[in-house]
Amino acid sequence: KAGVTQTPRYLIKTRGQQVTLSCSPISGHRSVSWYQQTPGQGLQFLFEYFSETQRNKGNFPGRFSGRQFSNSRSEMNVSTLELGDSALYLCASSLGDGGGTDTQYFGPGTRLTVL
Amino acid sequence: QKEVEQNSGPLSVPEGAIASLNCTYSDRGSQSFFWYRQYSGKSPELIMFIYSNGDKEDGRFTAQLNKASQYVSLLIRDSQPSDSATYLCAVPPSGTYKYIFGTGTRLKVLA
């Protein structure tokens, strides 16, 4: 089975621009979660989608948004980029029906650099 | 109090020794607990999960859970230099579909 894929793997943007990141989950997985990882804050939860619905949202400003398509693929968007948005953005997929017992599998991540 | 706490390390152990990594959590309602390993520049990979009090073994890895003390640990037996990485503890708060991660413990296995 193919793993979680994320595109692009690396991205360089300038302040004020917007960016869209994509995630394709493991086949059969219906839940996609997004995390931001920085050296200072560690892994921080952004949001989780299941069957095209956002079920959980982390404490990030409204500039961070996401969506999920009917084939479970997900995108996240960051508008009006700030220097502090430079991070590794990780997508994780899971079956989505196990509640807190669901196991999440991570993709390789997208490294975003904001200049 | 942080929701999930880990000692950041680094924890240095000699090759062949047992490495003990600890994690405490604040939500008494949490039901499942996950350990991930993350090599520098890579994404987290799942090592194991545990739901019930007690020990769970998988090869050289043993997870230990004590819900009364809100404590979960990971033991790595016969540590190898290739085990050198950051180990992340993840705990989904009750009633949610998200993981809360600890800051991770950096492990160094010295050859």
Short mmCIF file of N, CA, C and O in Angstrom, two decimals, chain B residues 21-86:
data_model
loop_
_atom_site.label_atom_id
_atom_site.label_comp_id
_atom_site.label_asym_id
_atom_site.label_seq_id
_atom_site.Cartn_x
_atom_site.Cartn_y
_atom_site.Cartn_z
N LEU B 21 12.43 6.25 28.08
CA LEU B 21 11.87 7.54 27.70
C LEU B 21 10.51 7.70 28.37
O LEU B 21 9.70 6.77 28.36
N ASN B 22 10.27 8.87 28.93
CA ASN B 22 9.07 9.06 29.74
C ASN B 22 8.17 10.16 29.19
O ASN B 22 8.64 11.11 28.55
N CYS B 23 6.90 10.05 29.52
CA CYS B 23 5.90 11.01 29.04
C CYS B 23 4.77 11.08 30.07
O CYS B 23 4.29 10.04 30.54
N THR B 24 4.37 12.29 30.44
CA THR B 24 3.20 12.45 31.30
C THR B 24 2.15 13.25 30.56
O THR B 24 2.47 14.05 29.67
N TYR B 25 0.89 13.02 30.91
CA TYR B 25 -0.21 13.70 30.22
C TYR B 25 -1.22 14.18 31.23
O TYR B 25 -1.30 13.68 32.35
N SER B 26 -2.02 15.16 30.83
CA SER B 26 -2.92 15.79 31.80
C SER B 26 -4.37 15.32 31.70
O SER B 26 -5.10 15.41 32.68
N ASP B 27 -4.80 14.84 30.53
CA ASP B 27 -6.21 14.47 30.36
C ASP B 27 -6.46 13.05 30.86
O ASP B 27 -6.07 12.08 30.21
N ARG B 28 -7.15 12.95 32.00
CA ARG B 28 -7.41 11.62 32.57
C ARG B 28 -8.29 10.77 31.68
O ARG B 28 -8.33 9.55 31.83
N GLY B 29 -9.02 11.42 30.78
CA GLY B 29 -9.92 10.68 29.91
C GLY B 29 -9.27 10.09 28.68
O GLY B 29 -9.90 9.33 27.94
N SER B 30 -8.01 10.40 28.45
CA SER B 30 -7.32 9.88 27.26
C SER B 30 -7.26 8.37 27.31
O SER B 30 -7.02 7.78 28.36
N GLN B 31 -7.49 7.75 26.16
CA GLN B 31 -7.60 6.29 26.11
C GLN B 31 -6.46 5.62 25.36
O GLN B 31 -6.26 4.42 25.49
N SER B 32 -5.75 6.37 24.54
CA SER B 32 -4.71 5.75 23.72
C SER B 32 -3.47 6.63 23.70
O SER B 32 -3.57 7.85 23.85
N PHE B 33 -2.34 5.96 23.52
CA PHE B 33 -1.07 6.63 23.66
C PHE B 33 -0.12 6.09 22.60
O PHE B 33 -0.04 4.88 22.39
N PHE B 34 0.57 7.00 21.93
CA PHE B 34 1.37 6.62 20.76
C PHE B 34 2.81 7.10 20.93
O PHE B 34 3.06 8.19 21.44
N TRP B 35 3.71 6.29 20.46
CA TRP B 35 5.12 6.67 20.39
C TRP B 35 5.56 6.71 18.94
O TRP B 35 5.34 5.76 18.18
N TYR B 36 6.19 7.84 18.58
CA TYR B 36 6.75 8.02 17.25
C TYR B 36 8.25 8.29 17.37
O TYR B 36 8.72 8.85 18.35
N ARG B 37 8.95 7.90 16.34
CA ARG B 37 10.38 8.21 16.22
C ARG B 37 10.55 9.16 15.05
O ARG B 37 9.96 8.96 13.98
N GLN B 38 11.38 10.17 15.24
CA GLN B 38 11.62 11.13 14.16
C GLN B 38 13.12 11.35 14.02
O GLN B 38 13.77 11.88 14.93
N TYR B 39 13.64 10.95 12.88
CA TYR B 39 15.03 11.23 12.56
C TYR B 39 15.13 12.67 12.05
O TYR B 39 14.17 13.21 11.50
N SER B 40 16.29 13.25 12.22
CA SER B 40 16.50 14.64 11.81
C SER B 40 16.15 14.82 10.34
O SER B 40 16.64 14.09 9.48
N GLY B 41 15.31 15.79 10.06
CA GLY B 41 14.93 16.08 8.68
C GLY B 41 13.88 15.17 8.09
O GLY B 41 13.52 15.31 6.91
N LYS B 42 13.37 14.24 8.89
CA LYS B 42 12.36 13.30 8.41
C LYS B 42 11.05 13.50 9.16
O LYS B 42 10.97 14.27 10.12
N SER B 43 10.02 12.80 8.71
CA SER B 43 8.73 12.90 9.38
C SER B 43 8.62 11.82 10.45
O SER B 43 9.36 10.83 10.43
N PRO B 44 7.70 12.00 11.40
CA PRO B 44 7.55 10.99 12.46
C PRO B 44 7.07 9.64 11.91
O PRO B 44 6.22 9.60 11.02
N GLU B 45 7.62 8.57 12.45
CA GLU B 45 7.17 7.24 12.08
C GLU B 45 6.69 6.53 13.34
O GLU B 45 7.32 6.62 14.40
N LEU B 46 5.59 5.83 13.22
CA LEU B 46 5.00 5.16 14.36
C LEU B 46 5.87 4.00 14.84
O LEU B 46 6.32 3.18 14.05
N ILE B 47 6.11 3.97 16.16
CA ILE B 47 6.81 2.82 16.75
C ILE B 47 5.78 1.86 17.31
O ILE B 47 5.78 0.68 17.00
N MET B 48 4.92 2.36 18.18
CA MET B 48 3.89 1.52 18.77
C MET B 48 2.87 2.36 19.50
O MET B 48 3.08 3.54 19.73
N PHE B 49 1.76 1.72 19.86
CA PHE B 49 0.72 2.38 20.63
C PHE B 49 0.32 1.45 21.77
O PHE B 49 0.56 0.24 21.74
N ILE B 50 -0.32 2.05 22.77
CA ILE B 50 -0.76 1.26 23.92
C ILE B 50 -2.08 1.83 24.41
O ILE B 50 -2.26 3.07 24.42
N TYR B 51 -3.02 0.95 24.77
CA TYR B 51 -4.32 1.39 25.25
C TYR B 51 -4.56 0.97 26.70
O TYR B 51 -5.28 1.65 27.43
N SER B 52 -3.99 -0.17 27.09
CA SER B 52 -4.31 -0.73 28.41
C SER B 52 -3.17 -0.54 29.38
O SER B 52 -1.99 -0.50 28.98
N ASN B 53 -3.51 -0.44 30.65
CA ASN B 53 -2.49 -0.36 31.69
C ASN B 53 -1.56 -1.57 31.61
O ASN B 53 -1.98 -2.68 31.30
N GLY B 54 -0.29 -1.34 31.90
CA GLY B 54 0.66 -2.43 31.89
C GLY B 54 1.68 -2.26 30.79
O GLY B 54 1.95 -1.15 30.35
N ASP B 55 2.26 -3.38 30.38
CA ASP B 55 3.33 -3.37 29.39
C ASP B 55 2.85 -3.95 28.06
O ASP B 55 2.02 -4.85 28.03
N LYS B 56 3.42 -3.42 26.99
CA LYS B 56 3.19 -3.97 25.66
C LYS B 56 4.54 -4.03 24.97
O LYS B 56 5.24 -3.03 24.90
N GLU B 57 4.89 -5.22 24.49
CA GLU B 57 6.21 -5.41 23.90
C GLU B 57 6.10 -5.60 22.39
O GLU B 57 5.19 -6.26 21.89
N ASP B 58 7.07 -5.04 21.68
CA ASP B 58 7.16 -5.22 20.23
C ASP B 58 8.63 -5.21 19.87
O ASP B 58 9.23 -4.14 19.74
N GLY B 59 9.21 -6.39 19.75
CA GLY B 59 10.63 -6.48 19.44
C GLY B 59 11.47 -5.91 20.57
O GLY B 59 11.30 -6.28 21.72
N ARG B 60 12.34 -4.96 20.24
CA ARG B 60 13.18 -4.36 21.28
C ARG B 60 12.47 -3.24 22.05
O ARG B 60 13.03 -2.67 22.97
N PHE B 61 11.25 -2.93 21.65
CA PHE B 61 10.51 -1.83 22.26
C PHE B 61 9.44 -2.35 23.23
O PHE B 61 8.75 -3.32 22.93
N THR B 62 9.34 -1.67 24.37
CA THR B 62 8.28 -1.96 25.33
C THR B 62 7.64 -0.64 25.75
O THR B 62 8.34 0.27 26.19
N ALA B 63 6.33 -0.55 25.59
CA ALA B 63 5.60 0.61 26.09
C ALA B 63 4.98 0.23 27.42
O ALA B 63 4.49 -0.89 27.59
N GLN B 64 5.00 1.17 28.36
CA GLN B 64 4.41 0.94 29.67
C GLN B 64 3.42 2.06 29.95
O GLN B 64 3.73 3.23 29.74
N LEU B 65 2.25 1.69 30.42
CA LEU B 65 1.20 2.68 30.69
C LEU B 65 0.69 2.54 32.11
O LEU B 65 0.38 1.44 32.57
N ASN B 66 0.59 3.68 32.79
CA ASN B 66 0.02 3.73 34.14
C ASN B 66 -0.98 4.88 34.13
O ASN B 66 -0.62 6.05 34.28
N LYS B 67 -2.24 4.55 33.93
CA LYS B 67 -3.27 5.59 33.81
C LYS B 67 -3.50 6.31 35.14
O LYS B 67 -3.82 7.49 35.15
N ALA B 68 -3.35 5.62 36.23
CA ALA B 68 -3.57 6.25 37.53
C ALA B 68 -2.55 7.37 37.75
O ALA B 68 -2.87 8.43 38.29
N SER B 69 -1.33 7.15 37.31
CA SER B 69 -0.28 8.15 37.45
C SER B 69 -0.16 9.04 36.22
O SER B 69 0.67 9.95 36.20
N GLN B 70 -0.96 8.77 35.18
CA GLN B 70 -0.96 9.54 33.93
C GLN B 70 0.44 9.58 33.35
O GLN B 70 1.00 10.67 33.07
N TYR B 71 0.96 8.41 33.15
CA TYR B 71 2.36 8.25 32.80
C TYR B 71 2.48 7.12 31.77
O TYR B 71 1.91 6.05 31.93
N VAL B 72 3.24 7.42 30.71
CA VAL B 72 3.52 6.38 29.71
C VAL B 72 5.00 6.44 29.39
O VAL B 72 5.57 7.53 29.32
N SER B 73 5.60 5.28 29.22
CA SER B 73 7.03 5.26 28.95
C SER B 73 7.33 4.31 27.79
O SER B 73 6.52 3.47 27.42
N LEU B 74 8.51 4.50 27.24
CA LEU B 74 9.00 3.63 26.17
C LEU B 74 10.40 3.16 26.55
O LEU B 74 11.27 3.98 26.84
N LEU B 75 10.57 1.85 26.57
CA LEU B 75 11.88 1.27 26.82
C LEU B 75 12.43 0.71 25.52
O LEU B 75 11.70 0.03 24.78
N ILE B 76 13.68 0.99 25.27
CA ILE B 76 14.36 0.43 24.09
C ILE B 76 15.50 -0.44 24.60
O ILE B 76 16.46 0.06 25.21
N ARG B 77 15.36 -1.74 24.38
CA ARG B 77 16.41 -2.67 24.83
C ARG B 77 17.48 -2.79 23.77
O ARG B 77 17.23 -2.59 22.58
N ASP B 78 18.70 -3.14 24.23
CA ASP B 78 19.82 -3.33 23.29
C ASP B 78 19.91 -2.14 22.33
O ASP B 78 19.89 -2.31 21.10
N SER B 79 19.99 -0.95 22.86
CA SER B 79 20.00 0.26 22.04
C SER B 79 21.13 0.23 21.02
O SER B 79 22.26 -0.19 21.33
N GLN B 80 20.82 0.70 19.82
CA GLN B 80 21.78 0.75 18.73
C GLN B 80 21.99 2.20 18.29
O GLN B 80 21.10 3.03 18.45
N PRO B 81 23.15 2.51 17.73
CA PRO B 81 23.36 3.89 17.23
C PRO B 81 22.25 4.33 16.27
O PRO B 81 21.92 5.51 16.23
N SER B 82 21.66 3.37 15.54
CA SER B 82 20.58 3.72 14.61
C SER B 82 19.30 4.13 15.34
O SER B 82 18.37 4.64 14.70
N ASP B 83 19.24 3.91 16.64
CA ASP B 83 18.08 4.35 17.43
C ASP B 83 18.19 5.83 17.79
O ASP B 83 17.24 6.41 18.35
N SER B 84 19.32 6.44 17.51
CA SER B 84 19.51 7.86 17.82
C SER B 84 18.52 8.69 17.00
O SER B 84 18.56 8.69 15.77
N ALA B 85 17.63 9.36 17.69
CA ALA B 85 16.54 10.11 17.05
C ALA B 85 15.79 10.85 18.14
O ALA B 85 16.12 10.75 19.32
N THR B 86 14.77 11.58 17.75
CA THR B 86 13.86 12.20 18.71
C THR B 86 12.61 11.33 18.82
O THR B 86 12.03 10.93 17.80
#
